[in-house]
GROMACS .gro file of N, CA and C in nm:
model
  504
    1GLY      N    1  -6.836   9.495   3.662
    1GLY     CA    2  -6.843   9.559   3.534
    1GLY      C    3  -6.734   9.512   3.440
    2ASN      N    4  -6.614   9.487   3.492
    2ASN     CA    5  -6.502   9.451   3.406
    2ASN      C    6  -6.531   9.324   3.327
    3ILE      N    7  -6.582   9.220   3.390
    3ILE     CA    8  -6.610   9.098   3.315
    3ILE      C    9  -6.742   9.107   3.238
    4CYS      N   10  -6.837   9.182   3.289
    4CYS     CA   11  -6.967   9.192   3.221
    4CYS      C   12  -6.957   9.267   3.090
    5ASN      N   13  -6.858   9.354   3.075
    5ASN     CA   14  -6.835   9.422   2.948
    5ASN      C   15  -6.779   9.326   2.844
    6ALA      N   16  -6.720   9.216   2.889
    6ALA     CA   17  -6.664   9.112   2.801
    6ALA      C   18  -6.564   9.166   2.699
    7SER      N   19  -6.484   9.260   2.745
    7SER     CA   20  -6.375   9.305   2.659
    7SER      C   21  -6.268   9.197   2.659
    8PRO      N   22  -6.220   9.155   2.543
    8PRO     CA   23  -6.116   9.051   2.539
    8PRO      C   24  -5.990   9.092   2.614
    9SER      N   25  -5.969   9.223   2.634
    9SER     CA   26  -5.848   9.273   2.701
    9SER      C   27  -5.868   9.300   2.849
   10ALA      N   28  -5.983   9.268   2.904
   10ALA     CA   29  -6.008   9.295   3.046
   10ALA      C   30  -5.907   9.220   3.133
   11ASP      N   31  -5.846   9.292   3.226
   11ASP     CA   32  -5.744   9.232   3.312
   11ASP      C   33  -5.797   9.116   3.395
   12THR      N   34  -5.917   9.129   3.447
   12THR     CA   35  -5.967   9.026   3.537
   12THR      C   36  -6.006   8.896   3.466
   13ALA      N   37  -6.038   8.903   3.339
   13ALA     CA   38  -6.087   8.784   3.268
   13ALA      C   39  -5.986   8.669   3.271
   14SER      N   40  -5.860   8.696   3.237
   14SER     CA   41  -5.762   8.587   3.232
   14SER      C   42  -5.733   8.529   3.370
   15ILE      N   43  -5.718   8.615   3.470
   15ILE     CA   44  -5.686   8.561   3.602
   15ILE      C   45  -5.803   8.482   3.658
   16LEU      N   46  -5.925   8.524   3.630
   16LEU     CA   47  -6.041   8.446   3.676
   16LEU      C   48  -6.046   8.310   3.606
   17LEU      N   49  -6.008   8.306   3.478
   17LEU     CA   50  -6.000   8.177   3.408
   17LEU      C   51  -5.891   8.088   3.469
   18ALA      N   52  -5.776   8.147   3.494
   18ALA     CA   53  -5.666   8.068   3.551
   18ALA      C   54  -5.701   8.016   3.690
   19LEU      N   55  -5.777   8.092   3.766
   19LEU     CA   56  -5.813   8.052   3.902
   19LEU      C   57  -5.940   7.967   3.909
   20ASP      N   58  -6.000   7.938   3.792
   20ASP     CA   59  -6.119   7.854   3.785
   20ASP      C   60  -6.236   7.910   3.866
   21ALA      N   61  -6.261   8.039   3.849
   21ALA     CA   62  -6.366   8.109   3.924
   21ALA      C   63  -6.505   8.069   3.877
   22THR      N   64  -6.601   8.101   3.960
   22THR     CA   65  -6.743   8.083   3.930
   22THR      C   66  -6.812   8.218   3.952
   23VAL      N   67  -6.902   8.252   3.863
   23VAL     CA   68  -6.978   8.377   3.872
   23VAL      C   69  -7.119   8.343   3.918
   24THR      N   70  -7.168   8.415   4.019
   24THR     CA   71  -7.306   8.398   4.066
   24THR      C   72  -7.387   8.516   4.016
   25THR      N   73  -7.504   8.485   3.962
   25THR     CA   74  -7.593   8.590   3.911
   25THR      C   75  -7.728   8.582   3.980
   26VAL      N   76  -7.804   8.688   3.967
   26VAL     CA   77  -7.942   8.689   4.014
   26VAL      C   78  -8.028   8.751   3.905
   27SER      N   79  -8.148   8.699   3.896
   27SER     CA   80  -8.245   8.749   3.800
   27SER      C   81  -8.382   8.747   3.867
   28GLY      N   82  -8.465   8.845   3.838
   28GLY     CA   83  -8.597   8.852   3.899
   28GLY      C   84  -8.683   8.732   3.870
   29LYS      N   85  -8.669   8.673   3.751
   29LYS     CA   86  -8.759   8.563   3.714
   29LYS      C   87  -8.701   8.425   3.745
   30ASP      N   88  -8.570   8.410   3.740
   30ASP     CA   89  -8.511   8.277   3.755
   30ASP      C   90  -8.429   8.257   3.883
   31GLY      N   91  -8.415   8.359   3.966
   31GLY     CA   92  -8.336   8.346   4.088
   31GLY      C   93  -8.187   8.346   4.059
   32ASN      N   94  -8.112   8.274   4.141
   32ASN     CA   95  -7.966   8.271   4.128
   32ASN      C   96  -7.920   8.165   4.029
   33ARG      N   97  -7.802   8.191   3.973
   33ARG     CA   98  -7.739   8.095   3.883
   33ARG      C   99  -7.589   8.102   3.906
   34ASP      N  100  -7.523   7.986   3.912
   34ASP     CA  101  -7.377   7.979   3.920
   34ASP      C  102  -7.324   7.939   3.784
   35ILE      N  103  -7.229   8.018   3.734
   35ILE     CA  104  -7.175   7.997   3.599
   35ILE      C  105  -7.024   7.981   3.609
   36LYS      N  106  -6.971   7.873   3.556
   36LYS     CA  107  -6.825   7.857   3.549
   36LYS      C  108  -6.772   7.967   3.457
   37ILE      N  109  -6.662   8.027   3.495
   37ILE     CA  110  -6.605   8.136   3.415
   37ILE      C  111  -6.570   8.088   3.274
   38THR      N  112  -6.541   7.960   3.259
   38THR     CA  113  -6.510   7.905   3.127
   38THR      C  114  -6.630   7.912   3.032
   39GLU      N  115  -6.750   7.926   3.087
   39GLU     CA  116  -6.872   7.933   3.006
   39GLU      C  117  -6.926   8.076   2.994
   40PHE      N  118  -6.863   8.171   3.060
   40PHE     CA  119  -6.918   8.306   3.073
   40PHE      C  120  -6.899   8.391   2.948
   41PHE      N  121  -6.780   8.389   2.890
   41PHE     CA  122  -6.748   8.476   2.776
   41PHE      C  123  -6.787   8.409   2.645
   42LYS      N  124  -6.865   8.481   2.563
   42LYS     CA  125  -6.915   8.424   2.438
   42LYS      C  126  -6.862   8.494   2.313
   43GLY      N  127  -6.802   8.609   2.328
   43GLY     CA  128  -6.749   8.685   2.215
   43GLY      C  129  -6.714   8.825   2.260
   44VAL      N  130  -6.673   8.908   2.165
   44VAL     CA  131  -6.642   9.047   2.198
   44VAL      C  132  -6.769   9.114   2.248
   45LYS      N  133  -6.764   9.164   2.369
   45LYS     CA  134  -6.878   9.232   2.433
   45LYS      C  135  -6.999   9.141   2.450
   46LYS      N  136  -6.977   9.008   2.452
   46LYS     CA  137  -7.089   8.913   2.467
   46LYS      C  138  -7.059   8.814   2.579
   47THR      N  139  -7.156   8.799   2.668
   47THR     CA  140  -7.148   8.700   2.776
   47THR      C  141  -7.270   8.609   2.768
   48CYS      N  142  -7.276   8.515   2.859
   48CYS     CA  143  -7.393   8.427   2.863
   48CYS      C  144  -7.505   8.486   2.949
   49LEU      N  145  -7.489   8.608   2.996
   49LEU     CA  146  -7.593   8.671   3.080
   49LEU      C  147  -7.722   8.691   3.001
   50GLU      N  148  -7.831   8.662   3.067
   50GLU     CA  149  -7.964   8.683   3.010
   50GLU      C  150  -8.008   8.827   3.039
   51PRO      N  151  -8.102   8.881   2.961
   51PRO     CA  152  -8.153   9.016   2.990
   51PRO      C  153  -8.205   9.024   3.134
   52GLY      N  154  -8.164   9.127   3.206
   52GLY     CA  155  -8.208   9.147   3.343
   52GLY      C  156  -8.127   9.071   3.447
   53GLU      N  157  -8.032   8.992   3.404
   53GLU     CA  158  -7.950   8.914   3.497
   53GLU      C  159  -7.830   8.997   3.541
   54LEU      N  160  -7.800   8.996   3.671
   54LEU     CA  161  -7.691   9.074   3.727
   54LEU      C  162  -7.589   8.983   3.794
   55VAL      N  163  -7.463   9.014   3.779
   55VAL     CA  164  -7.358   8.942   3.850
   55VAL      C  165  -7.355   8.995   3.993
   56THR      N  166  -7.366   8.906   4.090
   56THR     CA  167  -7.364   8.946   4.230
   56THR      C  168  -7.239   8.899   4.304
   57GLU      N  169  -7.173   8.796   4.253
   57GLU     CA  170  -7.054   8.744   4.320
   57GLU      C  171  -6.959   8.685   4.217
   58ILE      N  172  -6.831   8.691   4.251
   58ILE     CA  173  -6.729   8.613   4.180
   58ILE      C  174  -6.662   8.528   4.287
   59ASN      N  175  -6.670   8.398   4.270
   59ASN     CA  176  -6.615   8.305   4.369
   59ASN      C  177  -6.485   8.248   4.316
   60ILE      N  178  -6.378   8.269   4.392
   60ILE     CA  179  -6.245   8.224   4.355
   60ILE      C  180  -6.198   8.123   4.458
   61PRO      N  181  -6.165   8.001   4.414
   61PRO     CA  182  -6.115   7.902   4.511
   61PRO      C  183  -5.989   7.953   4.581
   62GLU      N  184  -5.982   7.929   4.710
   62GLU     CA  185  -5.865   7.971   4.788
   62GLU      C  186  -5.743   7.889   4.748
   63LEU      N  187  -5.629   7.957   4.736
   63LEU     CA  188  -5.505   7.886   4.705
   63LEU      C  189  -5.467   7.798   4.823
   64LYS      N  190  -5.422   7.677   4.790
   64LYS     CA  191  -5.379   7.581   4.892
   64LYS      C  192  -5.228   7.572   4.892
   65SER      N  193  -5.176   7.498   4.986
   65SER     CA  194  -5.031   7.478   4.995
   65SER      C  195  -4.978   7.420   4.863
   66GLY      N  196  -4.869   7.475   4.815
   66GLY     CA  197  -4.809   7.429   4.690
   66GLY      C  198  -4.867   7.493   4.566
   67GLU      N  199  -4.966   7.581   4.582
   67GLU     CA  200  -5.028   7.648   4.468
   67GLU      C  201  -4.985   7.794   4.462
   68GLY      N  202  -4.984   7.847   4.342
   68GLY     CA  203  -4.953   7.988   4.323
   68GLY      C  204  -5.017   8.037   4.195
   69ALA      N  205  -5.028   8.168   4.182
   69ALA     CA  206  -5.088   8.227   4.063
   69ALA      C  207  -5.021   8.360   4.035
   70ALA      N  208  -5.024   8.399   3.907
   70ALA     CA  209  -4.967   8.527   3.867
   70ALA      C  210  -5.039   8.577   3.742
   71TYR      N  211  -5.035   8.709   3.725
   71TYR     CA  212  -5.091   8.772   3.606
   71TYR      C  213  -4.991   8.876   3.557
   72PHE      N  214  -4.960   8.870   3.429
   72PHE     CA  215  -4.872   8.968   3.367
   72PHE      C  216  -4.943   9.029   3.247
   73LYS      N  217  -4.934   9.159   3.238
   73LYS     CA  218  -5.004   9.236   3.137
   73LYS      C  219  -4.903   9.314   3.054
   74HIS      N  220  -4.926   9.316   2.924
   74HIS     CA  221  -4.846   9.400   2.835
   74HIS      C  222  -4.937   9.510   2.783
   75ALA      N  223  -4.902   9.633   2.817
   75ALA     CA  224  -4.982   9.749   2.775
   75ALA      C  225  -4.887   9.864   2.742
   76VAL      N  226  -4.939   9.963   2.675
   76VAL     CA  227  -4.860  10.078   2.638
   76VAL      C  228  -4.825  10.160   2.762
   77ARG      N  229  -4.926  10.186   2.846
   77ARG     CA  230  -4.903  10.263   2.970
   77ARG      C  231  -4.903  10.166   3.088
   78LYS      N  232  -4.852  10.210   3.202
   78LYS     CA  233  -4.844  10.124   3.320
   78LYS      C  234  -4.976  10.117   3.395
   79ALA      N  235  -5.062  10.215   3.382
   79ALA     CA  236  -5.187  10.216   3.457
   79ALA      C  237  -5.302  10.258   3.368
   80MET      N  238  -5.420  10.210   3.402
   80MET     CA  239  -5.544  10.247   3.336
   80MET      C  240  -5.538  10.232   3.184
   81ASP      N  241  -5.488  10.119   3.140
   81ASP     CA  242  -5.478  10.092   2.997
   81ASP      C  243  -5.520   9.948   2.973
   82LEU      N  244  -5.592   9.926   2.864
   82LEU     CA  245  -5.627   9.790   2.827
   82LEU      C  246  -5.501   9.713   2.791
   83ALA      N  247  -5.502   9.585   2.824
   83ALA     CA  248  -5.388   9.500   2.792
   83ALA      C  249  -5.383   9.476   2.642
   84ILE      N  250  -5.264   9.484   2.585
   84ILE     CA  251  -5.246   9.434   2.449
   84ILE      C  252  -5.259   9.283   2.455
   85ILE      N  253  -5.195   9.224   2.554
   85ILE     CA  254  -5.221   9.086   2.595
   85ILE      C  255  -5.202   9.078   2.746
   86GLY      N  256  -5.266   8.981   2.805
   86GLY     CA  257  -5.247   8.952   2.947
   86GLY      C  258  -5.244   8.801   2.962
   87VAL      N  259  -5.151   8.750   3.040
   87VAL     CA  260  -5.142   8.606   3.064
   87VAL      C  261  -5.146   8.581   3.214
   88ALA      N  262  -5.233   8.490   3.253
   88ALA     CA  263  -5.245   8.450   3.393
   88ALA      C  264  -5.216   8.301   3.402
   89SER      N  265  -5.147   8.265   3.507
   89SER     CA  266  -5.118   8.123   3.530
   89SER      C  267  -5.148   8.085   3.673
   90TRP      N  268  -5.196   7.965   3.691
   90TRP     CA  269  -5.215   7.902   3.822
   90TRP      C  270  -5.139   7.772   3.815
   91VAL      N  271  -5.065   7.740   3.920
   91VAL     CA  272  -4.986   7.618   3.921
   91VAL      C  273  -4.993   7.551   4.058
   92LYS      N  274  -4.996   7.420   4.055
   92LYS     CA  275  -4.987   7.339   4.177
   92LYS      C  276  -4.859   7.258   4.165
   93MET      N  277  -4.770   7.277   4.261
   93MET     CA  278  -4.639   7.212   4.258
   93MET      C  279  -4.626   7.110   4.371
   94ASP      N  280  -4.545   7.009   4.345
   94ASP     CA  281  -4.500   6.915   4.448
   94ASP      C  282  -4.349   6.911   4.434
   95GLY      N  283  -4.282   6.993   4.512
   95GLY     CA  284  -4.139   7.009   4.492
   95GLY      C  285  -4.116   7.081   4.361
   96LYS      N  286  -4.040   7.018   4.270
   96LYS     CA  287  -4.017   7.077   4.138
   96LYS      C  288  -4.112   7.022   4.032
   97LYS      N  289  -4.199   6.930   4.071
   97LYS     CA  290  -4.294   6.870   3.977
   97LYS      C  291  -4.421   6.954   3.966
   98ILE      N  292  -4.462   6.980   3.843
   98ILE     CA  293  -4.585   7.053   3.815
   98ILE      C  294  -4.699   6.951   3.817
   99VAL      N  295  -4.778   6.954   3.923
   99VAL     CA  296  -4.888   6.859   3.941
   99VAL      C  297  -5.006   6.897   3.853
  100ASP      N  298  -5.034   7.026   3.847
  100ASP     CA  299  -5.147   7.076   3.768
  100ASP      C  300  -5.120   7.223   3.736
  101CYS      N  301  -5.182   7.273   3.631
  101CYS     CA  302  -5.167   7.416   3.598
  101CYS      C  303  -5.278   7.458   3.504
  102ARG      N  304  -5.299   7.589   3.501
  102ARG     CA  305  -5.390   7.652   3.406
  102ARG      C  306  -5.322   7.778   3.354
  103ILE      N  307  -5.330   7.798   3.224
  103ILE     CA  308  -5.275   7.918   3.161
  103ILE      C  309  -5.389   7.984   3.084
  104ALA      N  310  -5.415   8.110   3.115
  104ALA     CA  311  -5.525   8.182   3.050
  104ALA      C  312  -5.472   8.308   2.985
  105VAL      N  313  -5.522   8.336   2.866
  105VAL     CA  314  -5.473   8.448   2.785
  105VAL      C  315  -5.588   8.542   2.753
  106GLY      N  316  -5.564   8.670   2.772
  106GLY     CA  317  -5.662   8.772   2.736
  106GLY      C  318  -5.600   8.870   2.638
  107GLY      N  319  -5.683   8.931   2.557
  107GLY     CA  320  -5.637   9.035   2.464
  107GLY      C  321  -5.584   8.983   2.332
  108ALA      N  322  -5.562   8.855   2.321
  108ALA     CA  323  -5.502   8.801   2.199
  108ALA      C  324  -5.606   8.750   2.100
  109ALA      N  325  -5.725   8.722   2.147
  109ALA     CA  326  -5.831   8.666   2.063
  109ALA      C  327  -5.962   8.735   2.096
  110THR      N  328  -6.072   8.692   2.037
  110THR     CA  329  -6.201   8.757   2.059
  110THR      C  330  -6.257   8.730   2.198
  111THR      N  331  -6.212   8.626   2.264
  111THR     CA  332  -6.247   8.600   2.403
  111THR      C  333  -6.121   8.555   2.475
  112PRO      N  334  -6.117   8.572   2.607
  112PRO     CA  335  -6.007   8.513   2.681
  112PRO      C  336  -6.015   8.361   2.667
  113PHE      N  337  -5.901   8.294   2.669
  113PHE     CA  338  -5.903   8.149   2.649
  113PHE      C  339  -5.796   8.081   2.732
  114ARG      N  340  -5.816   7.952   2.755
  114ARG     CA  341  -5.716   7.869   2.821
  114ARG      C  342  -5.625   7.808   2.715
  115ALA      N  343  -5.495   7.808   2.740
  115ALA     CA  344  -5.396   7.747   2.652
  115ALA      C  345  -5.376   7.602   2.698
  116LYS      N  346  -5.472   7.517   2.666
  116LYS     CA  347  -5.475   7.381   2.721
  116LYS      C  348  -5.361   7.293   2.671
  117GLU      N  349  -5.319   7.310   2.548
  117GLU     CA  350  -5.206   7.231   2.498
  117GLU      C  351  -5.079   7.265   2.577
  118ALA      N  352  -5.061   7.392   2.604
  118ALA     CA  353  -4.945   7.434   2.684
  118ALA      C  354  -4.952   7.377   2.825
  119GLU      N  355  -5.072   7.376   2.882
  119GLU     CA  356  -5.090   7.318   3.015
  119GLU      C  357  -5.050   7.171   3.017
  120GLN      N  358  -5.093   7.097   2.914
  120GLN     CA  359  -5.064   6.954   2.908
  120GLN      C  360  -4.914   6.926   2.894
  121ILE      N  361  -4.843   7.015   2.831
  121ILE     CA  362  -4.697   7.000   2.819
  121ILE      C  363  -4.633   7.006   2.958
  122LEU      N  364  -4.687   7.088   3.045
  122LEU     CA  365  -4.628   7.111   3.177
  122LEU      C  366  -4.671   7.009   3.283
  123ILE      N  367  -4.797   6.966   3.279
  123ILE     CA  368  -4.852   6.881   3.385
  123ILE      C  369  -4.777   6.748   3.392
  124GLY      N  370  -4.735   6.717   3.515
  124GLY     CA  371  -4.666   6.591   3.541
  124GLY      C  372  -4.516   6.597   3.519
  125GLN      N  373  -4.467   6.712   3.477
  125GLN     CA  374  -4.324   6.727   3.445
  125GLN      C  375  -4.252   6.805   3.554
  126GLU      N  376  -4.120   6.786   3.560
  126GLU     CA  377  -4.038   6.866   3.649
  126GLU      C  378  -4.010   7.000   3.581
  127TYR      N  379  -4.025   7.107   3.659
  127TYR     CA  380  -4.006   7.241   3.605
  127TYR      C  381  -3.864   7.258   3.552
  128SER      N  382  -3.855   7.315   3.432
  128SER     CA  383  -3.725   7.355   3.375
  128SER      C  384  -3.752   7.469   3.278
  129GLU      N  385  -3.650   7.547   3.252
  129GLU     CA  386  -3.663   7.657   3.156
  129GLU      C  387  -3.695   7.604   3.016
  130ALA      N  388  -3.635   7.492   2.978
  130ALA     CA  389  -3.660   7.434   2.845
  130ALA      C  390  -3.805   7.388   2.833
  131LEU      N  391  -3.858   7.327   2.937
  131LEU     CA  392  -3.998   7.283   2.937
  131LEU      C  393  -4.090   7.404   2.928
  132LEU      N  394  -4.060   7.508   3.004
  132LEU     CA  395  -4.141   7.628   3.003
  132LEU      C  396  -4.138   7.696   2.866
  133GLU      N  397  -4.023   7.696   2.801
  133GLU     CA  398  -4.012   7.754   2.666
  133GLU      C  399  -4.102   7.677   2.568
  134LYS      N  400  -4.103   7.545   2.581
  134LYS     CA  401  -4.188   7.462   2.493
  134LYS      C  402  -4.336   7.492   2.518
  135ALA      N  403  -4.375   7.504   2.644
  135ALA     CA  404  -4.514   7.534   2.677
  135ALA      C  405  -4.552   7.675   2.630
  136ALA      N  406  -4.462   7.770   2.646
  136ALA     CA  407  -4.488   7.908   2.603
  136ALA      C  408  -4.508   7.915   2.452
  137ALA      N  409  -4.429   7.839   2.378
  137ALA     CA  410  -4.445   7.834   2.233
  137ALA      C  411  -4.581   7.773   2.197
  138ALA      N  412  -4.623   7.672   2.271
  138ALA     CA  413  -4.754   7.611   2.247
  138ALA      C  414  -4.867   7.709   2.277
  139ALA      N  415  -4.852   7.789   2.383
  139ALA     CA  416  -4.953   7.890   2.416
  139ALA      C  417  -4.964   7.992   2.303
  140ALA      N  418  -4.849   8.035   2.251
  140ALA     CA  419  -4.849   8.130   2.139
  140ALA      C  420  -4.914   8.068   2.016
  141GLY      N  421  -4.886   7.941   1.993
  141GLY     CA  422  -4.944   7.871   1.879
  141GLY      C  423  -5.094   7.850   1.890
  142ALA      N  424  -5.144   7.849   2.013
  142ALA     CA  425  -5.288   7.828   2.035
  142ALA      C  426  -5.370   7.953   2.006
  143CYS      N  427  -5.301   8.067   1.996
  143CYS     CA  428  -5.371   8.195   1.972
  143CYS      C  429  -5.431   8.198   1.833
  144LYS      N  430  -5.554   8.239   1.828
  144LYS     CA  431  -5.613   8.283   1.702
  144LYS      C  432  -5.610   8.435   1.713
  145ALA      N  433  -5.487   8.485   1.717
  145ALA     CA  434  -5.463   8.625   1.753
  145ALA      C  435  -5.532   8.721   1.658
  146ILE      N  436  -5.578   8.829   1.717
  146ILE     CA  437  -5.642   8.936   1.642
  146ILE      C  438  -5.541   9.045   1.611
  147SER      N  439  -5.566   9.119   1.504
  147SER     CA  440  -5.490   9.239   1.472
  147SER      C  441  -5.584   9.358   1.487
  148ASP      N  442  -5.533   9.464   1.545
  148ASP     CA  443  -5.610   9.588   1.552
  148ASP      C  444  -5.512   9.705   1.559
  149VAL      N  445  -5.561   9.822   1.592
  149VAL     CA  446  -5.475   9.940   1.593
  149VAL      C  447  -5.368   9.933   1.701
  150ARG      N  448  -5.386   9.849   1.801
  150ARG     CA  449  -5.289   9.842   1.911
  150ARG      C  450  -5.178   9.742   1.886
  151ALA      N  451  -5.203   9.636   1.807
  151ALA     CA  452  -5.098   9.536   1.782
  151ALA      C  453  -5.141   9.440   1.673
  152SER      N  454  -5.041   9.387   1.602
  152SER     CA  455  -5.070   9.286   1.499
  152SER      C  456  -5.088   9.149   1.564
  153ALA      N  457  -5.146   9.059   1.490
  153ALA     CA  458  -5.165   8.922   1.538
  153ALA      C  459  -5.030   8.856   1.569
  154GLU      N  460  -4.933   8.878   1.485
  154GLU     CA  461  -4.800   8.818   1.505
  154GLU      C  462  -4.734   8.870   1.633
  155TYR      N  463  -4.745   8.999   1.656
  155TYR     CA  464  -4.689   9.059   1.777
  155TYR      C  465  -4.758   9.003   1.901
  156ARG      N  466  -4.891   8.995   1.896
  156ARG     CA  467  -4.966   8.942   2.010
  156ARG      C  468  -4.924   8.798   2.040
  157ALA      N  469  -4.914   8.716   1.938
  157ALA     CA  470  -4.874   8.576   1.959
  157ALA      C  471  -4.736   8.568   2.023
  158ASP      N  472  -4.643   8.650   1.977
  158ASP     CA  473  -4.509   8.648   2.036
  158ASP      C  474  -4.512   8.696   2.181
  159MET      N  475  -4.593   8.796   2.211
  159MET     CA  476  -4.604   8.844   2.349
  159MET      C  477  -4.671   8.741   2.439
  160VAL      N  478  -4.761   8.659   2.384
  160VAL     CA  479  -4.819   8.549   2.462
  160VAL      C  480  -4.708   8.454   2.504
  161ARG      N  481  -4.617   8.425   2.412
  161ARG     CA  482  -4.503   8.338   2.444
  161ARG      C  483  -4.420   8.399   2.557
  162VAL      N  484  -4.385   8.526   2.543
  162VAL     CA  485  -4.301   8.594   2.643
  162VAL      C  486  -4.371   8.599   2.779
  163PHE      N  487  -4.498   8.637   2.781
  163PHE     CA  488  -4.567   8.656   2.908
  163PHE      C  489  -4.610   8.525   2.971
  164THR      N  490  -4.625   8.420   2.892
  164THR     CA  491  -4.650   8.288   2.952
  164THR      C  492  -4.529   8.247   3.034
  165LYS      N  493  -4.411   8.266   2.980
  165LYS     CA  494  -4.289   8.235   3.056
  165LYS      C  495  -4.280   8.319   3.183
  166ARG      N  496  -4.310   8.446   3.174
  166ARG     CA  497  -4.301   8.533   3.291
  166ARG      C  498  -4.402   8.494   3.399
  167SER      N  499  -4.516   8.443   3.358
  167SER     CA  500  -4.621   8.411   3.456
  167SER      C  501  -4.589   8.288   3.540
  168PHE      N  502  -4.486   8.214   3.501
  168PHE     CA  503  -4.445   8.099   3.581
  168PHE      C  504  -4.323   8.137   3.661
   0.00000   0.00000   0.00000
């Protein structure tokens, strides 16, 4: 239900993007379908699901040696609250070198999204606080942040920067 509601602030959306998940669906007329999570969210409360199609599985690749993932959420309350923003990161390391990574942001725009420019700043580089600060700024810059009653666009973008750093 959490991803099928397609709320931009859903906690699971960003971590599923960061982990490169696949959603399996079933429909009476078309059978099963596997959908990359990157193709699943289409807008606020909109997914690529067809009428009568149900999500039956979420497939998450198992973490391998040298890989890790984290999700950090900024919300008013500690429990049972929509994220003002949520940032999830997946990273593959070889010693101090960042071999690959994915950074996914929820709550900042109309759909959860990958901060691909920030990822490219990190990939192939040796981890450092200065490098992470540069990538976090790029993630904040990638936001087409929304304003609503819970937070302004400027605040959300700044929190994306802060939580991107925390997620690494």
